[in-house]
Short mmCIF file of C-alpha atoms in Angstrom, two decimals:
data_model
loop_
_atom_site.label_atom_id
_atom_site.label_comp_id
_atom_site.label_asym_id
_atom_site.label_seq_id
_atom_site.Cartn_x
_atom_site.Cartn_y
_atom_site.Cartn_z
CA UNK A 1 -13.88 -84.35 6.89
CA UNK A 2 -13.86 -86.41 10.19
CA UNK A 3 -14.93 -90.01 9.89
CA UNK A 4 -18.09 -90.69 11.51
CA UNK A 5 -18.05 -94.27 10.35
CA UNK A 6 -15.99 -97.26 11.23
CA UNK A 7 -14.72 -98.42 7.71
CA UNK A 8 -15.72 -95.21 6.18
CA UNK A 9 -13.38 -95.68 3.27
CA UNK A 10 -14.76 -98.81 2.74
CA UNK A 11 -18.41 -97.81 2.63
CA UNK A 12 -17.35 -95.06 0.26
CA UNK A 13 -15.81 -97.39 -2.20
CA UNK A 14 -18.58 -99.68 -2.35
CA UNK A 15 -21.09 -96.40 -2.76
CA UNK A 16 -18.83 -95.00 -5.42
CA UNK A 17 -18.64 -98.54 -7.26
CA UNK A 18 -22.51 -99.17 -6.99
CA UNK A 19 -23.23 -95.60 -8.55
CA UNK A 20 -20.89 -95.57 -11.39
CA UNK A 21 -19.95 -99.53 -12.11
CA UNK A 22 -23.28 -101.06 -11.23
CA UNK A 23 -21.48 -103.73 -9.23
CA UNK A 24 -24.29 -106.66 -9.48
CA UNK A 25 -26.29 -104.39 -11.98
CA UNK A 26 -25.59 -103.44 -15.91
CA UNK A 27 -24.60 -99.94 -16.17
CA UNK A 28 -26.56 -97.31 -18.19
CA UNK A 29 -23.34 -97.67 -20.77
CA UNK A 30 -23.99 -101.34 -21.03
CA UNK A 31 -27.50 -101.32 -21.23
CA UNK A 32 -27.41 -98.98 -24.38
CA UNK A 33 -24.43 -100.03 -25.78
CA UNK A 34 -25.04 -100.56 -29.60
CA UNK A 35 -28.60 -99.50 -29.41
CA UNK A 36 -30.09 -98.47 -32.78
CA UNK A 37 -31.71 -95.05 -32.91
CA UNK A 38 -34.73 -96.73 -34.30
CA UNK A 39 -35.23 -98.53 -31.16
CA UNK A 40 -35.00 -95.70 -28.67
CA UNK A 41 -38.56 -94.25 -28.81
CA UNK A 42 -40.53 -97.70 -29.94
CA UNK A 43 -42.78 -99.22 -26.80
CA UNK A 44 -42.78 -103.03 -27.09
CA UNK A 45 -46.27 -104.44 -27.85
CA UNK A 46 -46.65 -105.91 -24.35
CA UNK A 47 -49.24 -103.68 -22.99
CA UNK A 48 -47.96 -100.80 -20.33
CA UNK A 49 -43.87 -101.06 -21.17
CA UNK A 50 -42.53 -97.71 -21.96
CA UNK A 51 -39.93 -97.00 -24.74
CA UNK A 52 -36.33 -96.92 -24.07
CA UNK A 53 -36.33 -92.96 -24.17
CA UNK A 54 -39.20 -92.65 -21.83
CA UNK A 55 -37.36 -94.98 -19.15
CA UNK A 56 -34.30 -92.70 -19.71
CA UNK A 57 -35.95 -89.83 -19.21
CA UNK A 58 -37.52 -90.94 -16.06
CA UNK A 59 -34.35 -92.07 -14.67
CA UNK A 60 -32.76 -88.45 -15.73
CA UNK A 61 -35.76 -86.67 -13.99
CA UNK A 62 -35.65 -88.59 -10.69
CA UNK A 63 -31.86 -88.65 -10.45
CA UNK A 64 -32.17 -84.95 -10.98
CA UNK A 65 -35.00 -84.64 -8.48
CA UNK A 66 -32.97 -86.39 -5.79
CA UNK A 67 -29.86 -84.37 -6.52
CA UNK A 68 -31.77 -81.21 -6.06
CA UNK A 69 -33.20 -82.40 -2.95
CA UNK A 70 -29.85 -83.02 -1.48
CA UNK A 71 -28.59 -79.47 -2.34
CA UNK A 72 -31.64 -77.04 -2.18
CA UNK A 73 -33.45 -77.05 1.19
CA UNK A 74 -36.19 -75.23 -0.47
CA UNK A 75 -36.50 -77.46 -3.40
CA UNK A 76 -39.90 -78.99 -4.24
CA UNK A 77 -40.33 -82.16 -6.47
CA UNK A 78 -42.33 -82.54 -9.46
CA UNK A 79 -45.97 -83.71 -9.31
CA UNK A 80 -46.26 -87.49 -9.39
CA UNK A 81 -46.50 -89.09 -11.85
CA UNK A 82 -46.65 -86.52 -14.77
CA UNK A 83 -43.70 -84.67 -13.42
CA UNK A 84 -41.64 -87.90 -13.70
CA UNK A 85 -42.85 -89.42 -17.06
CA UNK A 86 -42.70 -87.40 -20.17
CA UNK A 87 -45.23 -88.25 -23.02
CA UNK A 88 -43.94 -90.23 -25.67
CA UNK A 89 -42.94 -88.27 -28.81
CA UNK A 90 -44.12 -89.08 -32.05
CA UNK A 91 -40.53 -88.71 -33.16
CA UNK A 92 -37.49 -88.47 -30.97
CA UNK A 93 -34.71 -86.26 -32.03
CA UNK A 94 -31.31 -86.81 -31.85
CA UNK A 95 -30.90 -83.73 -29.65
CA UNK A 96 -33.74 -84.81 -27.36
CA UNK A 97 -32.00 -88.34 -26.84
CA UNK A 98 -28.54 -86.60 -26.27
CA UNK A 99 -30.15 -84.21 -23.73
CA UNK A 100 -31.69 -87.10 -21.44
CA UNK A 101 -28.32 -89.18 -22.03
CA UNK A 102 -25.91 -86.57 -21.16
CA UNK A 103 -28.19 -84.96 -18.25
CA UNK A 104 -28.16 -88.38 -16.61
CA UNK A 105 -24.58 -88.97 -17.03
CA UNK A 106 -23.68 -85.37 -15.89
CA UNK A 107 -25.92 -85.98 -12.50
CA UNK A 108 -24.59 -89.42 -11.95
CA UNK A 109 -21.24 -87.75 -12.00
CA UNK A 110 -22.26 -85.19 -9.30
CA UNK A 111 -23.94 -87.73 -7.41
CA UNK A 112 -20.44 -89.93 -7.45
CA UNK A 113 -18.66 -86.81 -6.06
CA UNK A 114 -21.03 -86.44 -3.39
CA UNK A 115 -20.42 -90.03 -2.50
CA UNK A 116 -16.63 -89.27 -2.46
CA UNK A 117 -16.68 -85.93 -0.74
CA UNK A 118 -19.97 -85.45 1.16
CA UNK A 119 -20.92 -86.28 4.79
CA UNK A 120 -22.89 -89.26 4.37
CA UNK A 121 -24.72 -89.81 7.69
CA UNK A 122 -25.35 -86.47 9.19
CA UNK A 123 -29.23 -85.71 8.27
CA UNK A 124 -29.88 -83.19 5.57
CA UNK A 125 -30.26 -79.45 6.87
CA UNK A 126 -34.01 -79.56 5.92
CA UNK A 127 -34.86 -83.10 7.18
CA UNK A 128 -34.46 -85.16 10.44
CA UNK A 129 -34.25 -88.26 8.79
CA UNK A 130 -32.84 -88.21 5.20
CA UNK A 131 -29.16 -88.15 4.80
CA UNK A 132 -26.78 -88.06 1.82
CA UNK A 133 -26.11 -91.71 2.16
CA UNK A 134 -29.86 -92.35 1.88
CA UNK A 135 -30.62 -90.38 -0.86
CA UNK A 136 -27.50 -92.01 -2.82
CA UNK A 137 -28.76 -95.36 -1.92
CA UNK A 138 -32.32 -94.48 -3.33
CA UNK A 139 -30.77 -93.54 -6.66
CA UNK A 140 -28.70 -96.45 -7.25
CA UNK A 141 -31.69 -98.60 -6.40
CA UNK A 142 -34.00 -96.54 -8.68
CA UNK A 143 -31.53 -96.68 -11.67
CA UNK A 144 -30.66 -100.23 -11.33
CA UNK A 145 -34.65 -101.35 -11.37
CA UNK A 146 -35.09 -99.01 -14.63
CA UNK A 147 -31.88 -100.52 -16.20
CA UNK A 148 -33.28 -103.91 -15.90
CA UNK A 149 -36.48 -102.43 -17.60
CA UNK A 150 -34.20 -101.32 -20.50
CA UNK A 151 -32.62 -104.48 -20.88
CA UNK A 152 -35.79 -105.87 -21.07
CA UNK A 153 -37.46 -103.61 -23.50
CA UNK A 154 -34.53 -104.09 -25.69
CA UNK A 155 -35.02 -107.91 -25.79
CA UNK A 156 -38.58 -107.48 -26.13
CA UNK A 157 -37.91 -105.25 -29.38
CA UNK A 158 -35.13 -107.76 -30.66
CA UNK A 159 -32.89 -104.43 -30.25
CA UNK A 160 -29.99 -106.29 -28.28
#
């Protein structure tokens, strides 16, 4: 692929680290490390906060939404907010937790590969302004925000 940017290698390296290592932010793996299954589906008593599973599932859905937007010019995003936030189940099965976790990690790997290999600055075929770079930065920013929420919810639940 021809280089369109000065220091494109540096840009790609930083983007890869941002997506997979967190840089100044916690990674999902670190945010969930040692989390007891009993804390996955609990909401803190502080009003309006979501459970760790709800946050993780929202991150998975949003990350997949952006990935599908990048790859499919005819893709239509879910309706906001119900398409991005799933209802809190009474009980959360191990399989449902693993589906959310593995789905997030698998899609993150695809996005990391895009950061490594894709044309970052040419607008996507179905838009005049959005680039792969922009979409990857949106994912990283969105994930960082919600990873901070997971850390905060863990502290409130005394689950750290």
